[in-house]
PDB file of C-alpha atoms in Angstrom:
ATOM      1  CA  MET A 542     -68.901 -23.593  16.175  1.00  0.00           C
ATOM      2  CA  GLN A 543     -66.345 -21.975  13.873  1.00  0.00           C
ATOM      3  CA  ARG A 544     -67.128 -18.506  12.566  1.00  0.00           C
ATOM      4  CA  HIS A 545     -67.132 -17.993   8.820  1.00  0.00           C
ATOM      5  CA  LEU A 546     -65.943 -14.881   7.054  1.00  0.00           C
ATOM      6  CA  GLU A 547     -65.852 -13.384   3.570  1.00  0.00           C
ATOM      7  CA  LYS A 548     -63.107 -10.932   2.642  1.00  0.00           C
ATOM      8  CA  THR A 549     -62.383  -9.056  -0.572  1.00  0.00           C
ATOM      9  CA  ILE A 550     -58.774  -8.102  -1.294  1.00  0.00           C
ATOM     10  CA  GLU A 551     -58.465  -5.451  -3.976  1.00  0.00           C
ATOM     11  CA  PHE A 552     -55.306  -4.735  -5.983  1.00  0.00           C
ATOM     12  CA  ASN A 553     -54.439  -1.295  -7.375  1.00  0.00           C
ATOM     13  CA  LYS A 554     -53.956  -2.613 -10.907  1.00  0.00           C
ATOM     14  CA  GLN A 555     -54.763  -5.649 -12.994  1.00  0.00           C
ATOM     15  CA  GLU A 556     -50.997  -6.131 -13.443  1.00  0.00           C
ATOM     16  CA  GLU A 557     -50.583  -6.642  -9.673  1.00  0.00           C
ATOM     17  CA  ALA A 558     -53.393  -9.192  -9.579  1.00  0.00           C
ATOM     18  CA  LEU A 559     -51.759 -11.127 -12.447  1.00  0.00           C
ATOM     19  CA  ALA A 560     -48.378 -11.101 -10.682  1.00  0.00           C
ATOM     20  CA  ILE A 561     -49.785 -12.230  -7.310  1.00  0.00           C
ATOM     21  CA  LEU A 562     -52.057 -14.938  -8.738  1.00  0.00           C
ATOM     22  CA  GLY A 563     -49.479 -16.163 -11.268  1.00  0.00           C
ATOM     23  CA  TYR A 564     -49.492 -17.030 -14.952  1.00  0.00           C
ATOM     24  CA  ASN A 565     -52.574 -19.171 -15.655  1.00  0.00           C
ATOM     25  CA  ASP A 566     -53.446 -18.750 -11.947  1.00  0.00           C
ATOM     26  CA  GLU A 567     -50.422 -20.877 -10.932  1.00  0.00           C
ATOM     27  CA  TYR A 568     -50.032 -19.146  -7.553  1.00  0.00           C
ATOM     28  CA  LEU A 569     -53.787 -19.044  -6.960  1.00  0.00           C
ATOM     29  CA  LYS A 570     -53.801 -22.850  -7.323  1.00  0.00           C
ATOM     30  CA  ILE A 571     -50.966 -23.137  -4.777  1.00  0.00           C
ATOM     31  CA  LEU A 572     -52.997 -20.992  -2.361  1.00  0.00           C
ATOM     32  CA  SER A 573     -56.188 -22.980  -2.943  1.00  0.00           C
ATOM     33  CA  ASP A 574     -54.365 -26.296  -2.405  1.00  0.00           C
ATOM     34  CA  SER A 575     -52.881 -24.999   0.866  1.00  0.00           C
ATOM     35  CA  PHE A 576     -56.150 -23.928   2.500  1.00  0.00           C
ATOM     36  CA  ASP A 577     -59.713 -25.237   2.767  1.00  0.00           C
ATOM     37  CA  SER A 578     -61.279 -21.814   2.137  1.00  0.00           C
ATOM     38  CA  LYS A 579     -62.790 -20.815  -1.199  1.00  0.00           C
ATOM     39  CA  ILE A 580     -60.558 -18.366  -3.099  1.00  0.00           C
ATOM     40  CA  ILE A 581     -62.115 -16.695  -6.152  1.00  0.00           C
ATOM     41  CA  SER A 582     -60.340 -14.366  -8.585  1.00  0.00           C
ATOM     42  CA  ARG A 583     -62.430 -11.544 -10.080  1.00  0.00           C
ATOM     43  CA  GLY A 584     -60.302  -9.249 -12.242  1.00  0.00           C
ATOM     44  CA  ASP A 585     -58.335  -7.021  -9.878  1.00  0.00           C
ATOM     45  CA  LYS A 586     -60.045  -8.513  -6.794  1.00  0.00           C
ATOM     46  CA  VAL A 587     -59.765 -11.744  -4.820  1.00  0.00           C
ATOM     47  CA  VAL A 588     -62.703 -12.948  -2.731  1.00  0.00           C
ATOM     48  CA  VAL A 589     -61.952 -15.358   0.125  1.00  0.00           C
ATOM     49  CA  ARG A 590     -64.681 -17.293   1.950  1.00  0.00           C
ATOM     50  CA  GLY A 591     -64.204 -19.740   4.799  1.00  0.00           C
ATOM     51  CA  ASN A 592     -63.141 -20.266   8.383  1.00  0.00           C
ATOM     52  CA  ASN A 593     -62.418 -16.945  10.127  1.00  0.00           C
ATOM     53  CA  ASN A 594     -58.773 -17.696  11.044  1.00  0.00           C
ATOM     54  CA  GLU A 595     -57.980 -19.203   7.653  1.00  0.00           C
ATOM     55  CA  VAL A 596     -59.427 -16.260   5.731  1.00  0.00           C
ATOM     56  CA  LEU A 597     -57.280 -13.881   7.797  1.00  0.00           C
ATOM     57  CA  SER A 598     -54.199 -16.055   7.102  1.00  0.00           C
ATOM     58  CA  ILE A 599     -54.897 -15.995   3.349  1.00  0.00           C
ATOM     59  CA  GLU A 600     -55.263 -12.210   3.511  1.00  0.00           C
ATOM     60  CA  LYS A 601     -51.853 -12.002   5.237  1.00  0.00           C
ATOM     61  CA  VAL A 602     -50.288 -14.189   2.525  1.00  0.00           C
ATOM     62  CA  LEU A 603     -51.721 -12.037  -0.273  1.00  0.00           C
ATOM     63  CA  MET A 604     -50.592  -8.781   1.381  1.00  0.00           C
ATOM     64  CA  GLU A 605     -47.061 -10.112   2.007  1.00  0.00           C
ATOM     65  CA  LEU A 606     -46.806 -11.269  -1.612  1.00  0.00           C
ATOM     66  CA  LEU A 607     -48.088  -7.893  -2.797  1.00  0.00           C
ATOM     67  CA  ASN A 608     -45.441  -6.072  -0.725  1.00  0.00           C
ATOM     68  CA  LEU A 609     -42.746  -8.372  -2.096  1.00  0.00           C
ATOM     69  CA  TYR A 610     -43.875  -7.789  -5.679  1.00  0.00           C
ATOM     70  CA  ARG A 611     -43.988  -4.007  -5.183  1.00  0.00           C
ATOM     71  CA  ASN A 612     -40.464  -4.037  -3.706  1.00  0.00           C
ATOM     72  CA  THR A 613     -38.791  -6.382  -6.189  1.00  0.00           C
ATOM     73  CA  GLY A 614     -41.014  -6.542  -9.277  1.00  0.00           C
ATOM     74  CA  GLU A 615     -41.040 -10.345  -9.272  1.00  0.00           C
ATOM     75  CA  LEU A 616     -42.514 -13.385  -7.558  1.00  0.00           C
ATOM     76  CA  THR A 617     -41.658 -17.079  -7.748  1.00  0.00           C
ATOM     77  CA  SER A 618     -43.578 -20.199  -6.762  1.00  0.00           C
ATOM     78  CA  HIS A 619     -41.013 -20.692  -3.986  1.00  0.00           C
ATOM     79  CA  ASP A 620     -41.848 -17.234  -2.586  1.00  0.00           C
ATOM     80  CA  VAL A 621     -45.549 -18.127  -2.542  1.00  0.00           C
ATOM     81  CA  LYS A 622     -45.040 -21.529  -0.878  1.00  0.00           C
ATOM     82  CA  TYR A 623     -42.572 -20.206   1.683  1.00  0.00           C
ATOM     83  CA  CYS A 624     -44.844 -17.300   2.586  1.00  0.00           C
ATOM     84  CA  ILE A 625     -47.763 -19.707   3.112  1.00  0.00           C
ATOM     85  CA  GLU A 626     -45.580 -22.031   5.220  1.00  0.00           C
ATOM     86  CA  LEU A 627     -44.370 -19.286   7.595  1.00  0.00           C
ATOM     87  CA  ILE A 628     -47.796 -17.681   8.008  1.00  0.00           C
ATOM     88  CA  LYS A 629     -49.366 -21.076   8.755  1.00  0.00           C
ATOM     89  CA  LYS A 630     -46.713 -21.561  11.464  1.00  0.00           C
ATOM     90  CA  GLY A 631     -47.474 -18.104  12.903  1.00  0.00           C
ATOM     91  CA  GLU A 632     -43.986 -16.873  11.960  1.00  0.00           C
ATOM     92  CA  GLN A 633     -44.980 -13.926   9.766  1.00  0.00           C
ATOM     93  CA  GLU A 634     -42.396 -11.639  11.407  1.00  0.00           C
ATOM     94  CA  LEU A 635     -39.618 -13.815   9.915  1.00  0.00           C
ATOM     95  CA  LEU A 636     -40.736 -12.896   6.387  1.00  0.00           C
ATOM     96  CA  ASN A 637     -39.064  -9.479   6.701  1.00  0.00           C
ATOM     97  CA  LYS A 638     -35.730 -11.220   7.295  1.00  0.00           C
ATOM     98  CA  VAL A 639     -36.201 -13.059   4.030  1.00  0.00           C
ATOM     99  CA  PHE A 640     -38.260 -11.010   1.590  1.00  0.00           C
ATOM    100  CA  ASN A 641     -36.987  -7.488   2.372  1.00  0.00           C
ATOM    101  CA  ASN A 642     -33.253  -8.120   2.679  1.00  0.00           C
ATOM    102  CA  VAL A 643     -31.510  -7.420  -0.644  1.00  0.00           C
ATOM    103  CA  VAL A 644     -27.811  -8.083  -0.008  1.00  0.00           C
ATOM    104  CA  LEU A 645     -26.413  -7.479  -3.500  1.00  0.00           C
ATOM    105  CA  VAL A 646     -27.399  -6.623  -7.069  1.00  0.00           C
ATOM    106  CA  THR A 647     -25.594  -8.702  -9.721  1.00  0.00           C
ATOM    107  CA  ALA A 648     -23.936  -7.376 -12.869  1.00  0.00           C
ATOM    108  CA  LYS A 649     -27.167  -8.118 -14.761  1.00  0.00           C
ATOM    109  CA  GLY A 650     -29.321  -6.268 -12.229  1.00  0.00           C
ATOM    110  CA  LYS A 651     -30.681  -9.329 -10.424  1.00  0.00           C
ATOM    111  CA  GLN A 652     -31.412  -8.773  -6.736  1.00  0.00           C
ATOM    112  CA  VAL A 653     -29.813 -11.346  -4.447  1.00  0.00           C
ATOM    113  CA  LYS A 654     -31.635 -11.887  -1.168  1.00  0.00           C
ATOM    114  CA  PRO A 655     -32.073 -14.810   1.212  1.00  0.00           C
ATOM    115  CA  LYS A 656     -34.913 -17.068   0.126  1.00  0.00           C
ATOM    116  CA  THR A 657     -35.403 -18.807   3.477  1.00  0.00           C
ATOM    117  CA  VAL A 658     -34.890 -18.043   7.161  1.00  0.00           C
ATOM    118  CA  GLY A 659     -32.012 -20.551   7.132  1.00  0.00           C
ATOM    119  CA  GLN A 660     -30.256 -18.591   4.377  1.00  0.00           C
ATOM    120  CA  SER A 661     -30.776 -15.335   6.305  1.00  0.00           C
ATOM    121  CA  ILE A 662     -29.205 -16.842   9.449  1.00  0.00           C
ATOM    122  CA  TYR A 663     -26.299 -18.128   7.302  1.00  0.00           C
ATOM    123  CA  LEU A 664     -25.591 -14.641   5.898  1.00  0.00           C
ATOM    124  CA  GLU A 665     -25.617 -13.160   9.423  1.00  0.00           C
ATOM    125  CA  ALA A 666     -23.230 -15.877  10.624  1.00  0.00           C
ATOM    126  CA  ILE A 667     -20.770 -15.097   7.815  1.00  0.00           C
ATOM    127  CA  LYS A 668     -20.842 -11.394   8.734  1.00  0.00           C
ATOM    128  CA  LYS A 669     -20.175 -12.017  12.421  1.00  0.00           C
ATOM    129  CA  ASN A 670     -17.657 -14.899  12.452  1.00  0.00           C
ATOM    130  CA  TYR A 671     -14.131 -15.602  11.252  1.00  0.00           C
ATOM    131  CA  ILE A 672     -15.071 -19.105  10.091  1.00  0.00           C
ATOM    132  CA  THR A 673     -18.551 -20.266   9.057  1.00  0.00           C
ATOM    133  CA  PHE A 674     -19.576 -23.797   8.130  1.00  0.00           C
ATOM    134  CA  GLY A 675     -22.616 -24.126   5.847  1.00  0.00           C
ATOM    135  CA  ILE A 676     -23.710 -27.780   5.868  1.00  0.00           C
ATOM    136  CA  GLY A 677     -26.728 -29.248   4.119  1.00  0.00           C
ATOM    137  CA  PRO A 678     -28.213 -30.642   0.914  1.00  0.00           C
ATOM    138  CA  ALA A 679     -27.646 -29.395  -2.626  1.00  0.00           C
ATOM    139  CA  GLY A 680     -29.851 -26.531  -3.761  1.00  0.00           C
ATOM    140  CA  THR A 681     -29.771 -24.608  -0.479  1.00  0.00           C
ATOM    141  CA  GLY A 682     -27.600 -21.784  -1.860  1.00  0.00           C
ATOM    142  CA  LYS A 683     -24.646 -22.479   0.459  1.00  0.00           C
ATOM    143  CA  THR A 684     -21.918 -21.874  -2.103  1.00  0.00           C
ATOM    144  CA  TYR A 685     -23.620 -19.121  -4.102  1.00  0.00           C
ATOM    145  CA  LEU A 686     -24.359 -17.036  -0.991  1.00  0.00           C
ATOM    146  CA  ALA A 687     -20.794 -17.543   0.265  1.00  0.00           C
ATOM    147  CA  VAL A 688     -19.507 -16.158  -3.053  1.00  0.00           C
ATOM    148  CA  VAL A 689     -21.974 -13.244  -2.749  1.00  0.00           C
ATOM    149  CA  MET A 690     -20.592 -12.396   0.701  1.00  0.00           C
ATOM    150  CA  ALA A 691     -17.036 -12.658  -0.634  1.00  0.00           C
ATOM    151  CA  VAL A 692     -17.806 -10.173  -3.424  1.00  0.00           C
ATOM    152  CA  ILE A 693     -19.453  -7.776  -0.927  1.00  0.00           C
ATOM    153  CA  ALA A 694     -16.375  -7.958   1.339  1.00  0.00           C
ATOM    154  CA  LEU A 695     -14.110  -7.259  -1.654  1.00  0.00           C
ATOM    155  CA  LYS A 696     -16.216  -4.295  -2.838  1.00  0.00           C
ATOM    156  CA  ASN A 697     -16.270  -2.870   0.713  1.00  0.00           C
ATOM    157  CA  LYS A 698     -12.458  -3.215   0.858  1.00  0.00           C
ATOM    158  CA  GLU A 699     -12.752  -5.504   3.889  1.00  0.00           C
ATOM    159  CA  VAL A 700     -10.472  -7.970   2.053  1.00  0.00           C
ATOM    160  CA  GLU A 701      -7.967  -7.667  -0.777  1.00  0.00           C
ATOM    161  CA  LYS A 702      -8.696 -10.911  -2.577  1.00  0.00           C
ATOM    162  CA  ILE A 703     -11.077 -13.856  -2.898  1.00  0.00           C
ATOM    163  CA  ILE A 704      -9.720 -17.410  -2.809  1.00  0.00           C
ATOM    164  CA  LEU A 705     -11.958 -20.285  -3.909  1.00  0.00           C
ATOM    165  CA  THR A 706     -10.976 -23.902  -3.506  1.00  0.00           C
ATOM    166  CA  ARG A 707     -12.319 -27.454  -3.711  1.00  0.00           C
ATOM    167  CA  PRO A 708     -10.788 -30.855  -3.029  1.00  0.00           C
ATOM    168  CA  ALA A 709     -10.255 -32.597  -6.381  1.00  0.00           C
ATOM    169  CA  VAL A 710     -11.231 -36.029  -5.066  1.00  0.00           C
ATOM    170  CA  GLU A 711     -11.783 -37.690  -8.418  1.00  0.00           C
ATOM    171  CA  ALA A 712      -8.116 -37.095  -9.253  1.00  0.00           C
ATOM    172  CA  GLY A 713      -7.014 -37.872  -5.721  1.00  0.00           C
ATOM    173  CA  GLU A 714      -5.578 -34.316  -5.792  1.00  0.00           C
ATOM    174  CA  ARG A 715      -2.744 -35.807  -7.885  1.00  0.00           C
ATOM    175  CA  LEU A 716      -3.233 -33.275 -10.648  1.00  0.00           C
ATOM    176  CA  GLY A 717       0.265 -33.843 -11.989  1.00  0.00           C
ATOM    177  CA  PHE A 718      -1.031 -37.028 -13.616  1.00  0.00           C
ATOM    178  CA  LEU A 719      -3.589 -35.101 -15.665  1.00  0.00           C
ATOM    179  CA  PRO A 720      -2.747 -33.589 -19.081  1.00  0.00           C
ATOM    180  CA  GLY A 721      -2.614 -29.810 -19.609  1.00  0.00           C
ATOM    181  CA  ASP A 722      -1.602 -26.792 -17.525  1.00  0.00           C
ATOM    182  CA  LEU A 723      -2.911 -26.133 -14.007  1.00  0.00           C
ATOM    183  CA  GLN A 724      -5.916 -24.110 -15.188  1.00  0.00           C
ATOM    184  CA  GLU A 725      -7.035 -26.843 -17.604  1.00  0.00           C
ATOM    185  CA  LYS A 726      -6.614 -29.477 -14.893  1.00  0.00           C
ATOM    186  CA  VAL A 727      -8.634 -27.753 -12.182  1.00  0.00           C
ATOM    187  CA  ASP A 728     -11.380 -26.151 -14.310  1.00  0.00           C
ATOM    188  CA  PRO A 729     -13.756 -29.167 -14.280  1.00  0.00           C
ATOM    189  CA  TYR A 730     -13.613 -29.344 -10.460  1.00  0.00           C
ATOM    190  CA  LEU A 731     -14.081 -25.610  -9.947  1.00  0.00           C
ATOM    191  CA  ARG A 732     -16.694 -24.896 -12.631  1.00  0.00           C
ATOM    192  CA  PRO A 733     -19.577 -24.314 -10.127  1.00  0.00           C
ATOM    193  CA  LEU A 734     -17.496 -21.600  -8.434  1.00  0.00           C
ATOM    194  CA  TYR A 735     -16.743 -19.944 -11.780  1.00  0.00           C
ATOM    195  CA  ASP A 736     -20.447 -20.020 -12.651  1.00  0.00           C
ATOM    196  CA  ALA A 737     -21.378 -18.211  -9.427  1.00  0.00           C
ATOM    197  CA  LEU A 738     -18.746 -15.526 -10.041  1.00  0.00           C
ATOM    198  CA  TYR A 739     -19.809 -15.052 -13.683  1.00  0.00           C
ATOM    199  CA  ASP A 740     -23.381 -14.524 -12.510  1.00  0.00           C
ATOM    200  CA  ILE A 741     -22.507 -12.067  -9.725  1.00  0.00           C
ATOM    201  CA  LEU A 742     -19.679 -10.050 -11.305  1.00  0.00           C
ATOM    202  CA  GLY A 743     -20.225 -10.519 -15.020  1.00  0.00           C
ATOM    203  CA  VAL A 744     -17.658 -12.254 -17.232  1.00  0.00           C
ATOM    204  CA  GLU A 745     -15.582  -9.133 -17.983  1.00  0.00           C
ATOM    205  CA  THR A 746     -15.077  -8.096 -14.339  1.00  0.00           C
ATOM    206  CA  PHE A 747     -14.411 -11.693 -13.315  1.00  0.00           C
ATOM    207  CA  GLN A 748     -11.701 -12.090 -15.983  1.00  0.00           C
ATOM    208  CA  LYS A 749     -10.125  -8.755 -14.993  1.00  0.00           C
ATOM    209  CA  PHE A 750      -9.996  -9.814 -11.324  1.00  0.00           C
ATOM    210  CA  MET A 751      -8.525 -13.195 -12.287  1.00  0.00           C
ATOM    211  CA  ALA A 752      -5.829 -11.529 -14.413  1.00  0.00           C
ATOM    212  CA  LYS A 753      -4.884  -9.269 -11.482  1.00  0.00           C
ATOM    213  CA  ASN A 754      -4.934 -12.222  -9.055  1.00  0.00           C
ATOM    214  CA  ILE A 755      -7.667 -10.500  -7.021  1.00  0.00           C
ATOM    215  CA  ILE A 756      -9.634 -13.719  -7.464  1.00  0.00           C
ATOM    216  CA  GLU A 757      -7.745 -16.994  -7.149  1.00  0.00           C
ATOM    217  CA  VAL A 758      -9.326 -20.356  -7.911  1.00  0.00           C
ATOM    218  CA  ALA A 759      -7.232 -23.405  -7.037  1.00  0.00           C
ATOM    219  CA  PRO A 760      -7.463 -26.993  -5.778  1.00  0.00           C
ATOM    220  CA  LEU A 761      -7.131 -27.544  -2.046  1.00  0.00           C
ATOM    221  CA  ALA A 762      -3.668 -29.118  -2.332  1.00  0.00           C
ATOM    222  CA  TYR A 763      -2.290 -25.728  -3.453  1.00  0.00           C
ATOM    223  CA  MET A 764      -3.222 -24.131  -0.092  1.00  0.00           C
ATOM    224  CA  ARG A 765      -0.562 -26.109   1.780  1.00  0.00           C
ATOM    225  CA  GLY A 766       2.234 -24.031   3.336  1.00  0.00           C
ATOM    226  CA  ARG A 767       0.464 -20.679   2.846  1.00  0.00           C
ATOM    227  CA  THR A 768      -0.964 -18.146   5.306  1.00  0.00           C
ATOM    228  CA  LEU A 769      -4.028 -16.533   3.762  1.00  0.00           C
ATOM    229  CA  GLU A 770      -4.181 -12.924   4.966  1.00  0.00           C
ATOM    230  CA  ASN A 771      -6.703 -10.171   4.053  1.00  0.00           C
ATOM    231  CA  SER A 772      -8.626 -12.737   2.026  1.00  0.00           C
ATOM    232  CA  PHE A 773     -12.130 -14.158   1.837  1.00  0.00           C
ATOM    233  CA  VAL A 774     -11.553 -17.895   1.450  1.00  0.00           C
ATOM    234  CA  ILE A 775     -14.243 -20.383   0.426  1.00  0.00           C
ATOM    235  CA  LEU A 776     -13.781 -24.153   0.622  1.00  0.00           C
ATOM    236  CA  ASP A 777     -16.571 -25.846  -1.336  1.00  0.00           C
ATOM    237  CA  GLU A 778     -17.501 -29.568  -1.354  1.00  0.00           C
ATOM    238  CA  ALA A 779     -15.732 -29.850   2.005  1.00  0.00           C
ATOM    239  CA  GLN A 780     -17.355 -33.224   2.750  1.00  0.00           C
ATOM    240  CA  ASN A 781     -14.662 -34.624   0.444  1.00  0.00           C
ATOM    241  CA  THR A 782     -11.771 -33.444   2.627  1.00  0.00           C
ATOM    242  CA  THR A 783      -9.907 -35.820   4.894  1.00  0.00           C
ATOM    243  CA  THR A 784      -9.187 -34.919   8.521  1.00  0.00           C
ATOM    244  CA  GLN A 785      -5.645 -33.872   7.574  1.00  0.00           C
ATOM    245  CA  GLN A 786      -6.807 -31.705   4.664  1.00  0.00           C
ATOM    246  CA  MET A 787      -9.430 -29.920   6.774  1.00  0.00           C
ATOM    247  CA  LYS A 788      -6.943 -29.236   9.564  1.00  0.00           C
ATOM    248  CA  MET A 789      -4.409 -27.983   7.017  1.00  0.00           C
ATOM    249  CA  PHE A 790      -6.997 -25.678   5.433  1.00  0.00           C
ATOM    250  CA  LEU A 791      -8.376 -24.197   8.667  1.00  0.00           C
ATOM    251  CA  THR A 792      -4.895 -23.388   9.953  1.00  0.00           C
ATOM    252  CA  ARG A 793      -4.183 -21.302   6.813  1.00  0.00           C
ATOM    253  CA  LEU A 794      -6.397 -18.504   8.257  1.00  0.00           C
ATOM    254  CA  GLY A 795      -4.424 -15.269   8.535  1.00  0.00           C
ATOM    255  CA  PHE A 796      -5.115 -11.767   9.866  1.00  0.00           C
ATOM    256  CA  GLY A 797      -7.932  -9.840   8.185  1.00  0.00           C
ATOM    257  CA  SER A 798      -9.393 -12.989   6.632  1.00  0.00           C
ATOM    258  CA  LYS A 799     -12.673 -14.879   6.701  1.00  0.00           C
ATOM    259  CA  MET A 800     -13.367 -18.490   5.754  1.00  0.00           C
ATOM    260  CA  VAL A 801     -16.588 -20.153   4.656  1.00  0.00           C
ATOM    261  CA  ILE A 802     -16.646 -23.940   4.387  1.00  0.00           C
ATOM    262  CA  THR A 803     -19.573 -25.560   2.583  1.00  0.00           C
ATOM    263  CA  GLY A 804     -20.557 -29.183   2.055  1.00  0.00           C
ATOM    264  CA  ASP A 805     -23.196 -31.897   2.086  1.00  0.00           C
ATOM    265  CA  LEU A 806     -22.385 -34.779   4.430  1.00  0.00           C
ATOM    266  CA  SER A 807     -24.730 -37.103   2.517  1.00  0.00           C
ATOM    267  CA  GLN A 808     -22.686 -36.719  -0.699  1.00  0.00           C
ATOM    268  CA  THR A 809     -19.154 -37.726   0.252  1.00  0.00           C
ATOM    269  CA  ASP A 810     -16.909 -39.269  -2.436  1.00  0.00           C
ATOM    270  CA  LEU A 811     -14.167 -40.324  -0.017  1.00  0.00           C
ATOM    271  CA  PRO A 812     -12.993 -43.962   0.008  1.00  0.00           C
ATOM    272  CA  GLN A 813     -15.077 -46.209   2.247  1.00  0.00           C
ATOM    273  CA  GLY A 814     -13.952 -46.028   5.862  1.00  0.00           C
ATOM    274  CA  THR A 815     -12.348 -42.579   5.493  1.00  0.00           C
ATOM    275  CA  ILE A 816     -13.726 -40.027   7.963  1.00  0.00           C
ATOM    276  CA  SER A 817     -14.880 -36.770   6.377  1.00  0.00           C
ATOM    277  CA  GLY A 818     -12.898 -33.780   7.611  1.00  0.00           C
ATOM    278  CA  LEU A 819     -16.111 -31.745   7.478  1.00  0.00           C
ATOM    279  CA  ALA A 820     -18.022 -34.160   9.735  1.00  0.00           C
ATOM    280  CA  GLU A 821     -15.164 -34.193  12.223  1.00  0.00           C
ATOM    281  CA  ALA A 822     -14.732 -30.394  12.202  1.00  0.00           C
ATOM    282  CA  LYS A 823     -18.458 -29.935  12.837  1.00  0.00           C
ATOM    283  CA  TYR A 824     -18.117 -32.045  15.981  1.00  0.00           C
ATOM    284  CA  VAL A 825     -14.734 -30.762  17.211  1.00  0.00           C
ATOM    285  CA  LEU A 826     -15.224 -27.018  16.630  1.00  0.00           C
ATOM    286  CA  HIS A 827     -18.872 -26.436  17.549  1.00  0.00           C
ATOM    287  CA  GLN A 828     -18.007 -24.515  20.748  1.00  0.00           C
ATOM    288  CA  VAL A 829     -14.990 -22.570  19.480  1.00  0.00           C
ATOM    289  CA  GLU A 830     -15.469 -18.786  19.637  1.00  0.00           C
ATOM    290  CA  GLY A 831     -15.444 -17.083  16.225  1.00  0.00           C
ATOM    291  CA  ILE A 832     -16.632 -20.249  14.455  1.00  0.00           C
ATOM    292  CA  LYS A 833     -20.290 -20.882  13.574  1.00  0.00           C
ATOM    293  CA  THR A 834     -21.970 -23.893  11.975  1.00  0.00           C
ATOM    294  CA  ILE A 835     -25.252 -23.427  10.095  1.00  0.00           C
ATOM    295  CA  MET A 836     -27.214 -26.566   9.250  1.00  0.00           C
ATOM    296  CA  PHE A 837     -29.542 -26.418   6.230  1.00  0.00           C
ATOM    297  CA  ASP A 838     -32.372 -28.882   5.599  1.00  0.00           C
ATOM    298  CA  ASP A 839     -34.912 -29.672   2.881  1.00  0.00           C
ATOM    299  CA  ALA A 840     -36.944 -26.545   3.835  1.00  0.00           C
ATOM    300  CA  ASP A 841     -34.029 -24.463   2.484  1.00  0.00           C
ATOM    301  CA  VAL A 842     -33.870 -26.182  -0.918  1.00  0.00           C
ATOM    302  CA  ILE A 843     -34.560 -23.663  -3.707  1.00  0.00           C
ATOM    303  CA  ARG A 844     -34.764 -26.134  -6.569  1.00  0.00           C
ATOM    304  CA  HIS A 845     -37.671 -28.072  -8.032  1.00  0.00           C
ATOM    305  CA  GLU A 846     -40.026 -29.126  -5.212  1.00  0.00           C
ATOM    306  CA  VAL A 847     -39.387 -32.784  -6.109  1.00  0.00           C
ATOM    307  CA  VAL A 848     -35.720 -32.267  -5.110  1.00  0.00           C
ATOM    308  CA  ALA A 849     -36.811 -31.394  -1.560  1.00  0.00           C
ATOM    309  CA  ARG A 850     -39.007 -34.510  -1.489  1.00  0.00           C
ATOM    310  CA  ILE A 851     -36.114 -36.687  -2.715  1.00  0.00           C
ATOM    311  CA  ILE A 852     -33.831 -35.297   0.017  1.00  0.00           C
ATOM    312  CA  ARG A 853     -36.517 -35.910   2.656  1.00  0.00           C
ATOM    313  CA  ALA A 854     -37.075 -39.498   1.459  1.00  0.00           C
ATOM    314  CA  TYR A 855     -33.345 -40.319   1.619  1.00  0.00           C
ATOM    315  CA  GLN A 856     -33.052 -38.740   5.081  1.00  0.00           C
ATOM    316  CA  GLN A 857     -35.916 -40.922   6.335  1.00  0.00           C
ATOM    317  CA  TYR A 858     -34.309 -43.990   4.735  1.00  0.00           C
ATOM    318  CA  ASP A 859     -30.932 -43.217   6.371  1.00  0.00           C
ATOM    319  CA  ASN A 860     -32.575 -42.616   9.760  1.00  0.00           C
ATOM    320  CA  ASN A 861     -34.321 -45.994   9.590  1.00  0.00           C
TER     321      ASN A 861
END
C-alpha cells in the first residue's frame, strides 16, 4: 500500500508565491496537470497532498523554481515544464547545468543561459572544439547560442573578428543576377543572424563593429579562396550546402579560429537528389579529433509547445 503525505511549502513573500505559481495560476495548473497529487495554493503557502514519492517530487520542483526565480528574477512556462520533466526522470542534478549557468548578459540586460541539457552540452562542445556541428529542429537555439559564444570569444580577445555566413540557396548563390549592391542582395538571407547580433550587442555596437569589419556577414560563396584566421566563423542553414560547398567552407579554417555549423536536416531546400553537405559531413567527420557534433531534438525546442508536437509528429511520419 502506498504511503500518503501532506507537505506545506512556505514562501518568504507573496511576490515569490505569485512568481512560482504564475499569473492566474498558470504554472500551478502545469504542476497539477503533471502529477496526480492535490496541490492547493493558500496565499504565500502551497499545500501538497498525495502519494509520498510524488509529494516529495513536487516539493523538489517548487524549491528548484524558487531558487531559479531568486537567482534570475524571472520564470517561464518552459522553465516549469523542463524542471518537472527532469525531476520526474530523476535527473535533478542536471538542473544546475541549465538553470544556474548564465553565459552572457545582453546589451539590454537579459541573461542568456542554456534552457535545456542539450543546449548546455552544445555550449561546452563549442568551448572545447575547433569545429562544432549543431544539428536539429528550428527553435532549439542553435544559431543564437553560436552567436552568443562568438561574442564572448570576441570580448575575451580569443578572436579578432566574427564571420557569419549562410548559403543563399534561393538565388543559387548567383547574387550577381540580383539588383542592388552586395549588402542589399544578401540582407534577406542573413536577417536572422543580424537579429541575433542586434539582440546580444545592441544596434549601436553592432553597427560600429560592422563599420570596422570586426563583424563580417556574407554569403557562403564569398568564403572561397580565403583562410579565416583568428576568427569565430558561423555557418548557418548548413543543410542547404552541397558536398563541395561544405568541404570548401571547412577547409577555410585557419590558426586561432573556431567554426560552428548549424542546420536542420529535415528542412533542406536543395534540388531533389542533391546530397546535403551537412548530412555527409556529419557521417564523414564524426570521429575526427577536434570536431564535435551535437544533435538536438524536440525536447530542446524553446518555442510554443505545439511546435515541439509538430516536429515530433513529422519525425514519426518520416520514420514510418
